[in-house]
Short mmCIF file of C-alpha atoms and ligand atoms in Angstrom, two decimals:
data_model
loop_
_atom_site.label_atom_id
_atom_site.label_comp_id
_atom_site.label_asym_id
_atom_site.label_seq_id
_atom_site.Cartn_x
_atom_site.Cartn_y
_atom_site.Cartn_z
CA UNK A 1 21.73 0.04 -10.23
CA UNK A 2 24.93 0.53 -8.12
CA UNK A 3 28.19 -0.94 -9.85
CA UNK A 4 31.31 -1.30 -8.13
CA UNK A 5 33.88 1.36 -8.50
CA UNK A 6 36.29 -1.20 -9.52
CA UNK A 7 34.84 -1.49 -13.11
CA UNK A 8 33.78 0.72 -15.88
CA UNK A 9 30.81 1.28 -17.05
CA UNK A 10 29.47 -0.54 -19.60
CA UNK A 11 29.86 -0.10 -22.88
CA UNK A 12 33.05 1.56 -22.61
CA UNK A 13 36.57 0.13 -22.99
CA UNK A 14 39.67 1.01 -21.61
CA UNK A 15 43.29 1.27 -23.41
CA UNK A 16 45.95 -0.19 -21.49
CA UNK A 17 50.01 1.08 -22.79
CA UNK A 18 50.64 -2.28 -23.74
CA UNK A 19 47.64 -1.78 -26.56
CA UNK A 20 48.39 2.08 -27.35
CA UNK A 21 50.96 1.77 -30.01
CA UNK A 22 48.08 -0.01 -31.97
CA UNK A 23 46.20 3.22 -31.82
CA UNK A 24 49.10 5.73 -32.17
CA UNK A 25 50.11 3.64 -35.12
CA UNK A 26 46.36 4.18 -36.97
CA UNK A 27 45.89 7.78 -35.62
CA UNK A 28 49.43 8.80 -37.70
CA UNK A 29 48.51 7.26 -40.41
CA UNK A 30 44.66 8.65 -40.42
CA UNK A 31 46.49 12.13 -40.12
CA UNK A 32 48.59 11.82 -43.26
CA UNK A 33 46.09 10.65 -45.26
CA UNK A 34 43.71 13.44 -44.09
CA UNK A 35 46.56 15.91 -44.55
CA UNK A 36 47.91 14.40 -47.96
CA UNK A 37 44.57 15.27 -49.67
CA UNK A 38 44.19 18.43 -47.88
CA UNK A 39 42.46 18.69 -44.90
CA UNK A 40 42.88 20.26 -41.55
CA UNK A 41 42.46 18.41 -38.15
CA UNK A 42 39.31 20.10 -35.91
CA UNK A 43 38.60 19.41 -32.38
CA UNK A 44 34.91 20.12 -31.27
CA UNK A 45 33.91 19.82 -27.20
CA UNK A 46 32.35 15.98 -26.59
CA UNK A 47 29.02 17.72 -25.25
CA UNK A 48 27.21 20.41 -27.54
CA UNK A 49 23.62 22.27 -26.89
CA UNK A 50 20.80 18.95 -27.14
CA UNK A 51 18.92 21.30 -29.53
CA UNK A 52 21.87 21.36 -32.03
CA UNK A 53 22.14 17.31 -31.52
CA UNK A 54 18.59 17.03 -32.20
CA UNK A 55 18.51 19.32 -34.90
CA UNK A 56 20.22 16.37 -36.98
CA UNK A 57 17.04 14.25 -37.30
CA UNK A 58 14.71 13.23 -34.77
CA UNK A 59 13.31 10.18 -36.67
CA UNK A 60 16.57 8.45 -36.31
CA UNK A 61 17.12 5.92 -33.31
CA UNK A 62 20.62 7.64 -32.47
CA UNK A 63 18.59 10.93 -31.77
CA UNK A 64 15.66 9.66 -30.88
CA UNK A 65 16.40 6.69 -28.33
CA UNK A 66 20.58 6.66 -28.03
CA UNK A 67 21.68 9.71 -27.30
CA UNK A 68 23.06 11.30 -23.27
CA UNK A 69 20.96 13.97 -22.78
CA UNK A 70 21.66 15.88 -19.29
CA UNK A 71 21.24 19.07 -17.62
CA UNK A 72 24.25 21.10 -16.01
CA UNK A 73 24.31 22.85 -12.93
CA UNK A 74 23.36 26.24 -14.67
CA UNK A 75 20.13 24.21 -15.95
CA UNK A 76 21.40 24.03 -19.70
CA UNK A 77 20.51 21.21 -21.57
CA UNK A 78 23.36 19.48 -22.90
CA UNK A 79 24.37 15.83 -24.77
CA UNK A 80 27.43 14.17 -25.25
CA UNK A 81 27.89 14.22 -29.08
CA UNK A 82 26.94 10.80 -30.89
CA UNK A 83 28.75 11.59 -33.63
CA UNK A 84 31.08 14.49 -35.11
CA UNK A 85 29.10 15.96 -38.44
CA UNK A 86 26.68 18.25 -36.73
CA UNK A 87 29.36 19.10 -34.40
CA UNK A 88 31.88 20.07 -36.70
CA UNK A 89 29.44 21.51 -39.21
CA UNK A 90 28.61 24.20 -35.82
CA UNK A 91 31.82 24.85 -35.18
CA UNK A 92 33.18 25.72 -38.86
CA UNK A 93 29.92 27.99 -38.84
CA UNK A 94 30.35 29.67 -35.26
CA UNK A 95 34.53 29.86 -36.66
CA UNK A 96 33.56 31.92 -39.54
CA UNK A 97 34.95 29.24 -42.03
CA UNK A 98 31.93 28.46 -43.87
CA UNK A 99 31.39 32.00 -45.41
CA UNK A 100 35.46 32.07 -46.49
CA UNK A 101 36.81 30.74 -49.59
CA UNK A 102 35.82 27.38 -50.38
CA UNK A 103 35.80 24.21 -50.14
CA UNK A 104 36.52 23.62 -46.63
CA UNK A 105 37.98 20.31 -45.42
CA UNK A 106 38.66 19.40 -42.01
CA UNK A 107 39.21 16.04 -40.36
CA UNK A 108 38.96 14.54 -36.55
CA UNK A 109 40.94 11.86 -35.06
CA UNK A 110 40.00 10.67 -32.71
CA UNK A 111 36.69 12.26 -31.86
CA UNK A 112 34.83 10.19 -28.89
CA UNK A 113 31.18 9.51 -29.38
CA UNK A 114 28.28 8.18 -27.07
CA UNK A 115 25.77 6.65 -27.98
CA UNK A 116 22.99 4.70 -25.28
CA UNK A 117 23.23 1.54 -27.13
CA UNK A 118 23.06 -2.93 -26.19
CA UNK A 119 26.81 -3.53 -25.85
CA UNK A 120 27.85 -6.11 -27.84
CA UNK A 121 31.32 -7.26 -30.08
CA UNK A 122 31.81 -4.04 -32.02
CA UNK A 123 29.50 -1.83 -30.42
CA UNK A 124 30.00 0.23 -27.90
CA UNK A 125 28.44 3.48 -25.55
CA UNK A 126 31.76 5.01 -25.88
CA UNK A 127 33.42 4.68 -29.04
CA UNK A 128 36.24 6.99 -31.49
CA UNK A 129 36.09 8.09 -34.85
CA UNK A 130 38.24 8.94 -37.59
CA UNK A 131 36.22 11.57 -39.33
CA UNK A 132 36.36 13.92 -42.78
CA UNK A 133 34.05 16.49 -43.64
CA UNK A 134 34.04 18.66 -46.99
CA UNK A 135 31.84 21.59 -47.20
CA UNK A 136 31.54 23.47 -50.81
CA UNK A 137 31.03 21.24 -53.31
CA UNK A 138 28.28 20.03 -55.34
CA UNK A 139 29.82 18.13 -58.02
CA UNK A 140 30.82 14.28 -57.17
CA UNK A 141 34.31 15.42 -57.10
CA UNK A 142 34.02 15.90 -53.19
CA UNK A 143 32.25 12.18 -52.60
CA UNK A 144 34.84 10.19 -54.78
CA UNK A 145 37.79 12.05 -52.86
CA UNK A 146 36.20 11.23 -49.51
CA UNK A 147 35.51 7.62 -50.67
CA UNK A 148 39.30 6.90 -52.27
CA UNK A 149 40.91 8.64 -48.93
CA UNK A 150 39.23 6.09 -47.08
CA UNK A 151 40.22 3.26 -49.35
CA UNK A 152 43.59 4.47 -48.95
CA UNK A 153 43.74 4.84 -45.64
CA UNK A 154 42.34 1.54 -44.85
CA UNK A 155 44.65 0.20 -47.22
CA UNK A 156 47.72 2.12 -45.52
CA UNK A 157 46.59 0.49 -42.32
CA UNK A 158 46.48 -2.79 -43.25
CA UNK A 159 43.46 -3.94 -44.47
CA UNK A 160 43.44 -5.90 -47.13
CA UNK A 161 39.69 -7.34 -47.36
CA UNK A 162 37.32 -4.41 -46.95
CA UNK A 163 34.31 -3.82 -49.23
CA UNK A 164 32.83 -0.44 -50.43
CA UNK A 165 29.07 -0.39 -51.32
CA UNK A 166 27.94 2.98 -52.78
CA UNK A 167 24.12 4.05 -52.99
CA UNK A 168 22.03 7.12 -54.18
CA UNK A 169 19.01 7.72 -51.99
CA UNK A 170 17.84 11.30 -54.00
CA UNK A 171 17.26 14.46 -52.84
CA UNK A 172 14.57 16.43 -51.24
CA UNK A 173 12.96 16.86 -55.00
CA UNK A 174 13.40 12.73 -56.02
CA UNK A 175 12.92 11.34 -52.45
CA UNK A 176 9.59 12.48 -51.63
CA UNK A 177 7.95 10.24 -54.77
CA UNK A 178 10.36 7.22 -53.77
CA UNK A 179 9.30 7.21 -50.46
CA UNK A 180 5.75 7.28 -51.36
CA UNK A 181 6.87 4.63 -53.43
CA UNK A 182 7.84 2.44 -50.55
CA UNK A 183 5.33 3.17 -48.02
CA UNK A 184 2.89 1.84 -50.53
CA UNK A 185 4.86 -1.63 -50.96
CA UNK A 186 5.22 -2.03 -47.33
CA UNK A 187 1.91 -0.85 -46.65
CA UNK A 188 0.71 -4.62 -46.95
CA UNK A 189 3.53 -6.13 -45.32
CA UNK A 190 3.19 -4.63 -42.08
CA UNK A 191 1.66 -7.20 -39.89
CA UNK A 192 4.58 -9.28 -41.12
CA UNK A 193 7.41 -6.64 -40.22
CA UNK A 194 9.11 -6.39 -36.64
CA UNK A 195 7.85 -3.18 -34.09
CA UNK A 196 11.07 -1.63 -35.03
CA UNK A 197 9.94 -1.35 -38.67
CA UNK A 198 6.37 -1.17 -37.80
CA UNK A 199 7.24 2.59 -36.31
CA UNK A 200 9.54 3.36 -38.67
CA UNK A 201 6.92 2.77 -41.72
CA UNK A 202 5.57 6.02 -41.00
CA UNK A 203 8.51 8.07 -39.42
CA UNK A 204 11.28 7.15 -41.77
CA UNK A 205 10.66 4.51 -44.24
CA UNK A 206 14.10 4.59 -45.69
CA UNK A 207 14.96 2.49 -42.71
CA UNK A 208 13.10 -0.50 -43.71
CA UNK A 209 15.53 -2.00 -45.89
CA UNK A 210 18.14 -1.89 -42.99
CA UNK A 211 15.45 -4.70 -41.41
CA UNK A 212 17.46 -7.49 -40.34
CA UNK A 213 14.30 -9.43 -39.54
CA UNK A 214 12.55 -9.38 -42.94
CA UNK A 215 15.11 -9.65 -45.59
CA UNK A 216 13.53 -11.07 -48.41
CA UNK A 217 10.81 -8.01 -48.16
CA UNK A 218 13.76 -5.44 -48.60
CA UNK A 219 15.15 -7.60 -51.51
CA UNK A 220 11.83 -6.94 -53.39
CA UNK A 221 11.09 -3.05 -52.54
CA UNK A 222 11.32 -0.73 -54.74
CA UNK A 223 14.74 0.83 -55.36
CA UNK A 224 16.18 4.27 -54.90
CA UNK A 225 18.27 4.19 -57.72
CA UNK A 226 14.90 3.88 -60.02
CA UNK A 227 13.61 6.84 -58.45
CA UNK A 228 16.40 9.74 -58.80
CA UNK A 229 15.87 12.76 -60.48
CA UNK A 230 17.97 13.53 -63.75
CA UNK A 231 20.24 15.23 -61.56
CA UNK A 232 20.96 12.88 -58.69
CA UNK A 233 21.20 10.49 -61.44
CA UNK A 234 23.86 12.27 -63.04
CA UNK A 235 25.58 12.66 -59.99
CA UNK A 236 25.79 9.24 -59.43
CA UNK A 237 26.71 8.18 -62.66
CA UNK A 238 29.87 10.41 -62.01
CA UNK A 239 30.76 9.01 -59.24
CA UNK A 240 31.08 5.41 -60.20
CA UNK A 241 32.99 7.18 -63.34
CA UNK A 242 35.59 8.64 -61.03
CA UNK A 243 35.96 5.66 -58.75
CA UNK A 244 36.52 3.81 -61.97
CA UNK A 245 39.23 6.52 -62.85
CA UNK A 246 41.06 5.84 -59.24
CA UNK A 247 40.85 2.09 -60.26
CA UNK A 248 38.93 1.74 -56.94
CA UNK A 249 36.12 -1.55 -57.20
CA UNK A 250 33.24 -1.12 -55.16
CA UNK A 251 29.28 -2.84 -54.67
CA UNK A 252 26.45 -0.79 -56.24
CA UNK A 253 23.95 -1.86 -53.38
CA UNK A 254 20.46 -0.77 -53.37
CA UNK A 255 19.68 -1.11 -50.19
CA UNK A 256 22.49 0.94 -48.80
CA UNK A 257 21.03 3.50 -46.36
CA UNK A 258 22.15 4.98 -43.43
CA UNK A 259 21.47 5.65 -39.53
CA UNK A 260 21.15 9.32 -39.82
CA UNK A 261 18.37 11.59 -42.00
CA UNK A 262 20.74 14.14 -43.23
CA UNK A 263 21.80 12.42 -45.79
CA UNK A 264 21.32 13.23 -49.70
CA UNK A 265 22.18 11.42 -52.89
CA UNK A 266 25.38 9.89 -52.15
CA UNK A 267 25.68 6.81 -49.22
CA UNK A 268 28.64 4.55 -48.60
CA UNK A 269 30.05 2.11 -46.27
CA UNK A 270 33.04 -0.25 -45.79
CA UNK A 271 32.77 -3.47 -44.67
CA UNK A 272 35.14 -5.90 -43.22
CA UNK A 273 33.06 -9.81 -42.71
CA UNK A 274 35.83 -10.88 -40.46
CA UNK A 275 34.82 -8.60 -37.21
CA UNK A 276 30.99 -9.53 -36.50
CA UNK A 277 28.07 -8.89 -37.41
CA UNK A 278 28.96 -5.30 -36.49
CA UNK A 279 30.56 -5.11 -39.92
CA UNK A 280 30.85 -1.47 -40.93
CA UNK A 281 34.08 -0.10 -40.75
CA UNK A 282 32.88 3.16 -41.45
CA UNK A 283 31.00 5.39 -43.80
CA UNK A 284 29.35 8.50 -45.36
CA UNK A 285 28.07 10.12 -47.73
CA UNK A 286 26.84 13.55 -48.93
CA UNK A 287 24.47 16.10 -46.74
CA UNK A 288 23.55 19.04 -48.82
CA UNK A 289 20.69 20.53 -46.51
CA UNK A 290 22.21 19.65 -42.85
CA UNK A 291 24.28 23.05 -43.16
CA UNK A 292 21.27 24.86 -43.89
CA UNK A 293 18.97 23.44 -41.74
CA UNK A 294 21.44 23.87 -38.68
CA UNK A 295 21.68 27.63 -39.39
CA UNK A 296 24.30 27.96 -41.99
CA UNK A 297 24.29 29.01 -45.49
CA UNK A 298 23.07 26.77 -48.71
CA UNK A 299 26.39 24.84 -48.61
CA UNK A 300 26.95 21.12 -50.42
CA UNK A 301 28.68 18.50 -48.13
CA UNK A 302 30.26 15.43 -48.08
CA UNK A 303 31.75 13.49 -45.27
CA UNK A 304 32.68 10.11 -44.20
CA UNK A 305 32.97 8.48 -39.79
CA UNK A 306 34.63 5.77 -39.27
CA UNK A 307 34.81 3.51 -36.38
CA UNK A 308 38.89 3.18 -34.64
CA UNK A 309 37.55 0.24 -32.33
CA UNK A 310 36.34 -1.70 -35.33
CA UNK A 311 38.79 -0.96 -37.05
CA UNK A 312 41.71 -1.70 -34.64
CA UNK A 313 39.56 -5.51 -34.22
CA UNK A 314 39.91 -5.99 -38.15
CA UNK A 315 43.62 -5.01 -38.05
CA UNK A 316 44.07 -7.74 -35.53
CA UNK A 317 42.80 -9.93 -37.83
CA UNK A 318 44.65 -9.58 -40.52
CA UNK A 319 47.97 -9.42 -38.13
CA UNK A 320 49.27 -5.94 -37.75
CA UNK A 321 50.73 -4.48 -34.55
CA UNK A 322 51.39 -1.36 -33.35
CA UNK A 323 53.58 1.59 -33.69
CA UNK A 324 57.42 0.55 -32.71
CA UNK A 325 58.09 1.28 -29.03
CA UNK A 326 60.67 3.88 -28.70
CA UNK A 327 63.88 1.61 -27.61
CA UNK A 328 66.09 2.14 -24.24
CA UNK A 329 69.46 3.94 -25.15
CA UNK A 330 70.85 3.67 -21.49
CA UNK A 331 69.75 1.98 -18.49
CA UNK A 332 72.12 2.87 -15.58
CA UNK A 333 72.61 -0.04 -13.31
CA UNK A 334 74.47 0.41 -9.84
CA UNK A 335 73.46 0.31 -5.56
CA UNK A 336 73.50 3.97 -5.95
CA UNK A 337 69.79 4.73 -6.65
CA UNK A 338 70.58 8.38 -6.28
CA UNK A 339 73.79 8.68 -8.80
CA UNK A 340 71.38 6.31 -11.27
CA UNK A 341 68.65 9.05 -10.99
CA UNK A 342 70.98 12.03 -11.92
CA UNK A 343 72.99 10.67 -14.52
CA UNK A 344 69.35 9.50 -16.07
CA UNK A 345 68.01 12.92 -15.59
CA UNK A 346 70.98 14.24 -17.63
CA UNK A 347 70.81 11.93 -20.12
CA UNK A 348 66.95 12.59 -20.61
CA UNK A 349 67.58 16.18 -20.91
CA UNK A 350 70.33 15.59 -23.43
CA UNK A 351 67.45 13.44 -25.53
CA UNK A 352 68.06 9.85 -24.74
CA UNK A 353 65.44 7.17 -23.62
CA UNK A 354 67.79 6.49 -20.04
CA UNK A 355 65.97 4.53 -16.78
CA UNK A 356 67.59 2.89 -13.80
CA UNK A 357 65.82 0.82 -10.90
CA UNK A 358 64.42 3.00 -9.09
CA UNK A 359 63.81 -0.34 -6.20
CA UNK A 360 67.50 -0.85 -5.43
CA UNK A 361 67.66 -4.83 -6.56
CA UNK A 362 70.99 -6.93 -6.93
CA UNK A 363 72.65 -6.15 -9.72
CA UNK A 364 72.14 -9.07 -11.48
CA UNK A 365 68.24 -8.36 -11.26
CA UNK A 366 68.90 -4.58 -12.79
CA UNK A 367 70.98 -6.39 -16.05
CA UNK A 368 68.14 -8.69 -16.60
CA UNK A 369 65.19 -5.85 -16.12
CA UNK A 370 67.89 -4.00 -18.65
CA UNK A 371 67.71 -7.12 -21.38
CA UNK A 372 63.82 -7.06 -20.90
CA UNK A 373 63.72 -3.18 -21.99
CA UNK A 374 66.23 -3.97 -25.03
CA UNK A 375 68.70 -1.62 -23.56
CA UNK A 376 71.32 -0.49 -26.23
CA UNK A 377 74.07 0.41 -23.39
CA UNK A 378 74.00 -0.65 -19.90
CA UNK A 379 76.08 2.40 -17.69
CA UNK A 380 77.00 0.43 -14.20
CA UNK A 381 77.84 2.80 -11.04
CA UNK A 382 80.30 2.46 -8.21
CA UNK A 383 83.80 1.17 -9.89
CA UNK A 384 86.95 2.04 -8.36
CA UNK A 385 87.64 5.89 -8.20
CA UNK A 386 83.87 7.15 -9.51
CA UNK A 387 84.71 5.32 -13.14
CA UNK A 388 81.54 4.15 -14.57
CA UNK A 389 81.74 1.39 -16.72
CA UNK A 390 79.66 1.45 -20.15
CA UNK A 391 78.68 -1.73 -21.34
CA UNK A 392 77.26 -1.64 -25.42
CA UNK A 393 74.77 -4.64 -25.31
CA UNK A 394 75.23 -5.42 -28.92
CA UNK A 395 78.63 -5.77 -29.33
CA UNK A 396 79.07 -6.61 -25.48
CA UNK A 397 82.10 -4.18 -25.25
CA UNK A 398 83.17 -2.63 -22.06
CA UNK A 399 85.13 0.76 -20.77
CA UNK A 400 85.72 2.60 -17.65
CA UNK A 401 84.99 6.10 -17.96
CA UNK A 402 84.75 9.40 -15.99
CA UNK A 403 80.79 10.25 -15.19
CA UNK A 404 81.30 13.29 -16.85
CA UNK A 405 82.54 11.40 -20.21
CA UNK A 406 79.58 8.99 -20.09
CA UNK A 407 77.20 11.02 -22.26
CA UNK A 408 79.89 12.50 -24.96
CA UNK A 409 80.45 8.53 -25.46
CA UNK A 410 76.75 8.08 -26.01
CA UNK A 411 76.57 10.64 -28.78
CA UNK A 412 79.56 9.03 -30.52
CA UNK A 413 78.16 5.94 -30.67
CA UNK A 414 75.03 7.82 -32.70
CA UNK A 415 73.21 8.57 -29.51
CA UNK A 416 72.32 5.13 -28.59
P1 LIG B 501 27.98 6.11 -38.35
O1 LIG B 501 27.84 5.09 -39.43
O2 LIG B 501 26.90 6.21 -37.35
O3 LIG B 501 28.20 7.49 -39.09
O4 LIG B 501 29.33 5.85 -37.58
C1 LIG B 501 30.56 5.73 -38.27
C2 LIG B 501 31.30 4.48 -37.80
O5 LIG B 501 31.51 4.57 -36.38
C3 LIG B 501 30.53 3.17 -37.97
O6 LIG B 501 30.69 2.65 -39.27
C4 LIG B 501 31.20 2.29 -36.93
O7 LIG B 501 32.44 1.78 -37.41
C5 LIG B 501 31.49 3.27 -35.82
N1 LIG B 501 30.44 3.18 -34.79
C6 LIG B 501 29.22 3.75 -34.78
N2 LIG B 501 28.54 3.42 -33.67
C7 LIG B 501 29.35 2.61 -32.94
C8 LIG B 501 29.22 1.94 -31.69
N3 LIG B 501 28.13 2.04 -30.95
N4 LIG B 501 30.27 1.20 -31.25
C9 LIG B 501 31.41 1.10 -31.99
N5 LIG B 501 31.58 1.71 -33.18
C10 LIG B 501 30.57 2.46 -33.66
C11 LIG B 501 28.42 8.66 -38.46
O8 LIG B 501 28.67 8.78 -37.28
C12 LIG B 501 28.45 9.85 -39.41
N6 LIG B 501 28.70 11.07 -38.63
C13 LIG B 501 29.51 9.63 -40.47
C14 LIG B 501 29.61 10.80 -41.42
C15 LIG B 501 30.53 11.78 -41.38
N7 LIG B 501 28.77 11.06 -42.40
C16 LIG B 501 29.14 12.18 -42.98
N8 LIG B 501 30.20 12.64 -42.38
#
């Protein structure tokens, strides 16, 4: 189907300048937080190798049904990354970072992702993550540090109402027996369960209790948490202990699972129930065999996505703008478009925010396009004998002086 050059394609959004502050102010912010605990900022391409996207688990719909797939002109087969973990967890490998001292922590902001999905309020085909990834450790150390960051950031950002549910959903020695567990409970059920869940019994029965459809069947399977191991036990039991230590409250919730496979004893998600029914914020968890399985060494990992679209809805919610626009020190105001130009070039290159109007209007029209940019001094050309007269917009003094004196008087008057 053709559609007009005019518009985007669907799914995607554009960002305007009036709306950028918003997501300058969230990117800084993601960045400190990443960097105050720590981790360094990667940058992967947005397509990889399709093998390495479908490496990550072809029972999930984001691999198996979501993701652009297309060849190049050399014939390679090639996908726009849905997400950033497998991504990142190649290029730390093919950078030689996974076999160096350890742990490893790197973060991504903001990382596009694609993903062939129904457009609707919070979802998208093109959306941007906020992203950290910790390779190296085993203990629950790594998951409460990803889990607090995120807290923190979302707290540092505004957020005042978001939720944290926490899961364990095993490991490759626990999980087999729970899912066996599961396929027998459904295994009656399924004539009642939607064709969604129908094909997943079999493929990925995990996925069940995401069922929006049949609810009160999830609230009565068995649970994950029953079924752990001594060891994925423990692990979980120290991680609520150090989320109590950070004073952090969060949901047990036993039917927490997630959209990808590669994920191992630890799951999480934040919620915000103002945005939608898309309500996730973001989320994580722990992926102790994806490094392996992708090529790498027997390396524990932990890591956490979240979603800057959602988020940026929620912070609108709750009321909180953007980052302050940088103000106008000088606007120069005169007929003399080309004077305006040069003594705005030099006061650019001497590090001032300077504009003029570059359309020649009267110059009553150039002091109110000044007002409406918040100018801090208003320079106007063309007095008698070259004198340029400086108005300061605050204190609504005026002076004549020499072109070459304008700038020198600037810096006095702290630069603006
Ligand atoms: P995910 O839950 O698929 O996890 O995505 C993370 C977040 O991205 C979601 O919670 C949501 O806010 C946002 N998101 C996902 N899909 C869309 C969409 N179609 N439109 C708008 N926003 C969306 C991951 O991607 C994992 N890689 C997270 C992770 C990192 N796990 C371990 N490390």
């Amino acid at each position: 189907m053709a559609e007009p050059v005019s518009t985007r394609p669907r799914g995607t959004e554009d960002v305007l300048p009036d709306e950028t502050p918003r997501w300058r102010r969230v990117e800084r912010i993601a960045r400190e937080s990443a960097a105050r605990a720590g981790f360094g900022e990667i940058r992967t391409p947005t397509f990889e190798h399709t093998e390495l996207i479908h490496r990550i688990g072809d029972s999930t719909d984001v691999v198996q049904k979501e993701t652009y797939d297309f060849s190049d002109r050399g014939g390679r087969s090639l996908t726009l990354r849905p997400e950033g973990t497998a991504p990142v967890v190649r290029a730390c490998m093919q950078g030689g970072l996974l076999g160096g001292a350890l742990p490893i922590k790197v973060f991504y902001v903001t990382l596009s992702a694609f993903r062939y999905e129904r457009p609707q309020a919070g979802r998208l085909r093109e959306h941007h993550q906020f992203g950290c990834e910790c390779f190296g450790v085993a203990g629950p150390v790594a998951d409460a540090e990803l889990i607090v960051l995120m807290a923190d950031f979302l707290a540092a950002a505004g957020i005042r109402s978001a939720v944290v549910r926490i899961n364990s959903i095993g490991c490759d020695r626990c999980r087999p027996r729970y899912r066996e567990a599961l396929l027998e409970y459904y295994r009656e059920r399924l004539p009642d369960l939607c064709a969604d869940c129908r094909r997943r019994w079999g493929q990925n029965p995990l996925r069940l209790l995401d069922c929006k459809v049949d609810r009160p069947a999830a609230l009565g399977a068995p649970r994950s948490v029953d079924h752990l191991c001594p060891e994925c036990a423990e692990h979980f039991a120290g991680l609520r202990t150090l989320l109590d230590r950070a004073h952090l409250s969060y949901e047990p919730d036993p039917l927490l699972v997630r959209g990808f496979d590669y994920y191992t004893r630890t799951v999480f998600e934040f919620a915000h129930a103002g945005i939608g029914a898309q309500a996730a914020l973001g989320g994580g968890g722990r992926y102790d065999s994806l490094v392996a399985s992708l090529g790498g060494p027997q390396l524990p990992a932990a890591g956490f996505g979240l979603g800057m679209e959602r988020l940026l809805a929620a912070l609108e919610l709750e009321g909180v703008g953007g980052e302050p626009r940088a103000g106008c020190d000088l606007f120069v105001a005169g007929e003399d478009a080309a004077g305006a130009f040069d003594l705005c070039v030099q006061a650019r290159r001497s590090g001032l925010v300077a504009e003029f109007d570059p359309l020649g209007r009267s110059l009553k029209a150039q002091f109110r396009h000044a007002d409406r940019l918040g100018a801090r001094h208003v320079a106007v050309l063309g007095g008698p004998s070259r004198a340029v007269s400086l108005r300061d917009m605050r204190t609504h003094q005026q002076r004549d002086l020499a072109p070459e004196d304008i700038l020198r008087a600037l810096a006095d008057a702290g630069g603006a």
